[in-house]
């Protein structure tokens, strides 16, 4: 599988919104599930959300608390992460990756993208 490509990151003020996109090739996008992870400086990478490509089943980390929404457009081979009410602690590099399982465990993911930087100012 080829690497997916993330986009949509940038600098935003606290309380603002960003929509991240993860574009994948047809073969890569045909994985069973895709997930979003993030990694802040000095922190371990953590799970954000996952979605089953075919059924659209979604799963979020507990801390998301309704602020983020994951979705997919199979015709465009793209998965999205809509982020609202952003906080400074959301500052991180956001990655998408593929998986053959519906899981929050990053060990089950492969074909990681290079990431897109999200910076939230106070």
mmCIF file of C-alpha atoms in Angstrom, residues 12 39 56 64 99-100 103 122:
data_model
loop_
_atom_site.group_PDB
_atom_site.id
_atom_site.type_symbol
_atom_site.label_atom_id
_atom_site.label_comp_id
_atom_site.label_asym_id
_atom_site.label_seq_id
_atom_site.Cartn_x
_atom_site.Cartn_y
_atom_site.Cartn_z
ATOM 1 C CA UNK A 12 -6.165 28.546 14.269
ATOM 2 C CA UNK A 39 1.198 13.380 18.471
ATOM 3 C CA UNK A 56 -19.215 3.927 8.006
ATOM 4 C CA UNK A 64 -13.155 13.862 21.981
ATOM 5 C CA UNK A 99 -5.975 -0.892 9.334
ATOM 6 C CA UNK A 100 -7.434 -4.312 8.644
ATOM 7 C CA UNK A 103 -9.454 -0.700 16.485
ATOM 8 C CA UNK A 122 -4.669 30.835 22.998
#
